[in-house]
CSV table of C-alpha atoms in Angstrom, one decimal:
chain,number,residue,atom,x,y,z
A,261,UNK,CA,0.0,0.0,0.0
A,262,UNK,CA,1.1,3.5,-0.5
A,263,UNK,CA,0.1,6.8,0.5
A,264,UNK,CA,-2.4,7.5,-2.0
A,265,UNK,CA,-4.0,4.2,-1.3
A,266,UNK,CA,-4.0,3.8,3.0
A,267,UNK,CA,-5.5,0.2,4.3
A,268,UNK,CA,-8.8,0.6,5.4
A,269,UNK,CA,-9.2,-0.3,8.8
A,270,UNK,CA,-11.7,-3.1,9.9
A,271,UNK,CA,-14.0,-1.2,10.7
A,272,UNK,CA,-14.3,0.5,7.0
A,273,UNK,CA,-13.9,-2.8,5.5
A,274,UNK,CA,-17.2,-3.8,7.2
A,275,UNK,CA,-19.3,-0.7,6.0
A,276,UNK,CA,-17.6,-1.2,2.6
A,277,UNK,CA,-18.6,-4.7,2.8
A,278,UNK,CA,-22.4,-3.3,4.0
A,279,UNK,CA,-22.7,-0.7,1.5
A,280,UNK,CA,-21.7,-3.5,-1.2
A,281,UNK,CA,-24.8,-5.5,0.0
A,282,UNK,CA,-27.4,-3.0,0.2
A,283,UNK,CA,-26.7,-1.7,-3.3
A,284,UNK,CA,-26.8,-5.2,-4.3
A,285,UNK,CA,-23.8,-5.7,-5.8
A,286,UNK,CA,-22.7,-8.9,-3.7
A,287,UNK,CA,-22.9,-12.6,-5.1
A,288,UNK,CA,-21.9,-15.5,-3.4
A,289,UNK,CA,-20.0,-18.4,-5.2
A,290,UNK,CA,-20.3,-21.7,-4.4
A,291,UNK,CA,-18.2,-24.5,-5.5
A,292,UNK,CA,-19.5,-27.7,-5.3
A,293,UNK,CA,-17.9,-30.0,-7.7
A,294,UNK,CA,-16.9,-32.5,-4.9
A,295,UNK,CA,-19.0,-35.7,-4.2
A,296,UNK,CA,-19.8,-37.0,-0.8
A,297,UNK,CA,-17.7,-40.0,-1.2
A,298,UNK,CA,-15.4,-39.7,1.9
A,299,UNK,CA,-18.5,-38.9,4.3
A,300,UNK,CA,-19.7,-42.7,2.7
A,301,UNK,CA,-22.1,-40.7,0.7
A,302,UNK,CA,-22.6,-41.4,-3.0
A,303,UNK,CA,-24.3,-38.2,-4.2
A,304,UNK,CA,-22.7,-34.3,-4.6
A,305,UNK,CA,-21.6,-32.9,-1.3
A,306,UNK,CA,-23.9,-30.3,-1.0
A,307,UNK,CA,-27.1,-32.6,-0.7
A,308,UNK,CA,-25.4,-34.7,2.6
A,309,UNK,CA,-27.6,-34.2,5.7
A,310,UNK,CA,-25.6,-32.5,7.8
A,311,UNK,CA,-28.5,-30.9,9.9
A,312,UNK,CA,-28.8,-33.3,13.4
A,313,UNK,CA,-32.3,-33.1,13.8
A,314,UNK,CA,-33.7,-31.3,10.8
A,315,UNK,CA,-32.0,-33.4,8.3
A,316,UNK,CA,-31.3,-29.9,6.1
A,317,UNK,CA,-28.9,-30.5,3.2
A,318,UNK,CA,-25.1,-28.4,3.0
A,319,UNK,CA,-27.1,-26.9,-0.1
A,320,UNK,CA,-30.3,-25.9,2.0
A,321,UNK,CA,-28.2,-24.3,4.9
A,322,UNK,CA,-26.3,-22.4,3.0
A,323,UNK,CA,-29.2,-21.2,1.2
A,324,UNK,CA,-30.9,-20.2,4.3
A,325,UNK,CA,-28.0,-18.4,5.5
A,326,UNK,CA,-27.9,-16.5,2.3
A,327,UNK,CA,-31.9,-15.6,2.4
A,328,UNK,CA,-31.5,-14.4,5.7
A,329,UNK,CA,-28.4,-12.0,4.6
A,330,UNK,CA,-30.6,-10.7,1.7
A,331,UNK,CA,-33.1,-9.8,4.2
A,332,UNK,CA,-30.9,-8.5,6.6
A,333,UNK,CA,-29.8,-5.8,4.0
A,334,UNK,CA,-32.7,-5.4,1.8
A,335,UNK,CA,-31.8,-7.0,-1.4
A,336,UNK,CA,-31.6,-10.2,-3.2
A,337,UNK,CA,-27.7,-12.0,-3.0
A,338,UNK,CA,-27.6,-14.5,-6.3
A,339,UNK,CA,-26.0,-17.6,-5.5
A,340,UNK,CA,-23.7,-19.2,-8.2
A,341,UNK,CA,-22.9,-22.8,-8.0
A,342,UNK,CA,-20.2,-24.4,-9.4
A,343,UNK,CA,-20.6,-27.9,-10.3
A,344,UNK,CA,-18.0,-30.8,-12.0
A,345,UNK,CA,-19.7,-33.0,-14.4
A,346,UNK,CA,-20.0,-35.4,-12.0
A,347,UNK,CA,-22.5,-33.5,-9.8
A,348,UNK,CA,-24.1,-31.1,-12.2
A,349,UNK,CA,-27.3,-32.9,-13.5
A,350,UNK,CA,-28.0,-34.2,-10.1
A,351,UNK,CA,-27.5,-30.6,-8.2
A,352,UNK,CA,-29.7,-29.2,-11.0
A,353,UNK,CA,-32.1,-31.8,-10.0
A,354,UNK,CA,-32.1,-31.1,-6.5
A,355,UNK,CA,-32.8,-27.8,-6.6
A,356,UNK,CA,-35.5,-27.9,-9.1
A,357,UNK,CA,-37.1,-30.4,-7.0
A,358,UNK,CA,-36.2,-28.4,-3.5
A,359,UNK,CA,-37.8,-25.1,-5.0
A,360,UNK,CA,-34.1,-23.8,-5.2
A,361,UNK,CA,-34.2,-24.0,-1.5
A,362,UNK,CA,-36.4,-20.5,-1.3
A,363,UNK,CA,-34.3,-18.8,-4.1
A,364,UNK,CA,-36.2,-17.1,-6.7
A,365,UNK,CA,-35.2,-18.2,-10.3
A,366,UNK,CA,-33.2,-15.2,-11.2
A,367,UNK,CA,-30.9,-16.0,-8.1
A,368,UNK,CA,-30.0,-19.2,-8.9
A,369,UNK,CA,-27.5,-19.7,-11.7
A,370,UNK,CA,-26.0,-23.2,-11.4
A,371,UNK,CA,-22.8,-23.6,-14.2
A,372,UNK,CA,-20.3,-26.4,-14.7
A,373,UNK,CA,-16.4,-26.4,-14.4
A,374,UNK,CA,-14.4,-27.0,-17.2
A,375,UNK,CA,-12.1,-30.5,-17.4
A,376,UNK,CA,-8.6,-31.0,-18.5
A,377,UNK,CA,-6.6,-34.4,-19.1
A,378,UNK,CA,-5.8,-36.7,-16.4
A,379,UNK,CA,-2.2,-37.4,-15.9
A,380,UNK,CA,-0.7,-39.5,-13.7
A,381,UNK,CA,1.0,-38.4,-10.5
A,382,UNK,CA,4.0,-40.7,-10.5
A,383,UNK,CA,4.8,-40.6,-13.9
A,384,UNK,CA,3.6,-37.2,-15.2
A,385,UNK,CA,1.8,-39.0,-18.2
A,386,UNK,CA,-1.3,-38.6,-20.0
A,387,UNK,CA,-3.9,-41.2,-18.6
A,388,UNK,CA,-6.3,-42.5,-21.0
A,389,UNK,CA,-10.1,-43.6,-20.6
A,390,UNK,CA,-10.1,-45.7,-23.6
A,391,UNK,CA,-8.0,-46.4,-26.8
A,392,UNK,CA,-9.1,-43.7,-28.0
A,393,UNK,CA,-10.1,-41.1,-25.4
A,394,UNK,CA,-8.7,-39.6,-23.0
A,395,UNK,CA,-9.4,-39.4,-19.4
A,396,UNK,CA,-11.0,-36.1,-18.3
A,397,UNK,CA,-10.4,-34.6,-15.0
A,398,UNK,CA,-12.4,-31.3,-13.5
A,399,UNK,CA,-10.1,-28.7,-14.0
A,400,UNK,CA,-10.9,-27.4,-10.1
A,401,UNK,CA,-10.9,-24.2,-8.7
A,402,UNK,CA,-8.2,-22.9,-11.2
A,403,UNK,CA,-10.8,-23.2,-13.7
A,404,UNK,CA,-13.5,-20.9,-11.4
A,405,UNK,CA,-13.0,-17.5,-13.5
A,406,UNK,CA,-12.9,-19.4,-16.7
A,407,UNK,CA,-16.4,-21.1,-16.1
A,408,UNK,CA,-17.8,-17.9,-15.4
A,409,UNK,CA,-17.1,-16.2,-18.1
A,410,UNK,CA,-17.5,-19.3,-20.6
A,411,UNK,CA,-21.3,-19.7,-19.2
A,412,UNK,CA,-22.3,-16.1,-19.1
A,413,UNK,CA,-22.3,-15.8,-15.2
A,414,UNK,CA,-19.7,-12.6,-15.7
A,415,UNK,CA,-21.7,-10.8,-18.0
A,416,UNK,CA,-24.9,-11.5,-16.3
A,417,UNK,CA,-23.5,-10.5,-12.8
A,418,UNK,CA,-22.0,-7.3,-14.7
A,419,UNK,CA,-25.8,-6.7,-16.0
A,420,UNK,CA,-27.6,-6.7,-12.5
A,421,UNK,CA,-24.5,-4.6,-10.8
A,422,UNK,CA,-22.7,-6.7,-9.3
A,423,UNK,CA,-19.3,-6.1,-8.4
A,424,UNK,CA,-18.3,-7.8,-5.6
A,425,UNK,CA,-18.0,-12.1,-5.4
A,426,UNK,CA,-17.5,-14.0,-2.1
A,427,UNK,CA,-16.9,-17.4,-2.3
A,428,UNK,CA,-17.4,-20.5,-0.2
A,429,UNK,CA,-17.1,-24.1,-0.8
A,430,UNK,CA,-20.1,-26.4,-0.2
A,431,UNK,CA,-18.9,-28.6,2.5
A,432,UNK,CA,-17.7,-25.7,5.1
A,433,UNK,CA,-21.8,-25.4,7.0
A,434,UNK,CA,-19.5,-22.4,8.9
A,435,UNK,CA,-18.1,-20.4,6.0
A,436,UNK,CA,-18.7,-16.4,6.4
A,437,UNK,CA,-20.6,-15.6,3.7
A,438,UNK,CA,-20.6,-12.3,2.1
């Protein structure tokens, strides 16, 4: 930082971080390419139970959180789901049979990350999935900014005036968001 540019003091950054919120420039990303296998759950992350009595999903927690913010400041926050193609026609699913978890339509955009080659740790090779294919790999969080913009999410966000992204990943119920 230099002199023409001093650090804002916590304080500031909160009523920056306020201001951004009632003006409705915030959205929240959420990547949830990751499946539930290491909780023993064969289905995308975000749709575990993870609430002890209610049984609410990652997905519908988060969501809550996220409607509660919105109301909280007066506006709507859009929530942008990343998905891997091994989640993304079941998470559309679940939230089109979940009522998008109380999101209206315009605040739900769910887009998919991109894939890149497989190669092989030990070796630094290519893998293959068949003689002649090869194997595919999400391209993870590296790939975020590049999903975004190939499905439109940039120029849509730029459209409604936002600004500002905060991100969180599906499996962290305690994330801060926004």
């Amino acid at each position: 930082l230099d002199r023409q540019h001093p650090a804002f003091s916590s304080q500031q950054a909160i009523e920056a971080g306020e201001q951004a919120l009632s003006a409705g420039r915030v959205g929240l990303i959420l990547v949830a390419g990751g499946q539930g296998t290491r909780l023993g759950f064969d289905q995308p992350k975000g749709m575990f139970p993870i609430g002890p009595i209610s049984q609410r999903t990652l997905f519908q927690m988060h969501c809550d959180r996220l409607l509660a913010l919105g109301r909280r400041y007066g506006t709507s926050i859009p929530l942008l789901v990343m998905t891997s193609p091994a989640t993304d026609a079941e998470t559309r699913a679940y939230f089109e049979e979940h009522d998008r978890c109380g999101l209206a339509e315009q605040d739900l955009i769910i887009f998919c990350q991109g894939t890149m080659p497989a190669v092989d740790a030990k070796t630094g090779k290519i893998l293959m999935a068949s003689t002649s294919s090869l194997a595919l790999s999400p391209d993870g969080h590296d790939g975020l900014v590049t999903a975004l913009d190939r499905h439109g999410c940039l120029q849509q966000a730029k459209q409604r005036g936002i600004d500002v992204f905060t991100y969180a990943q599906v499996d962290n119920p305690l994330a801060e968001l926004c």
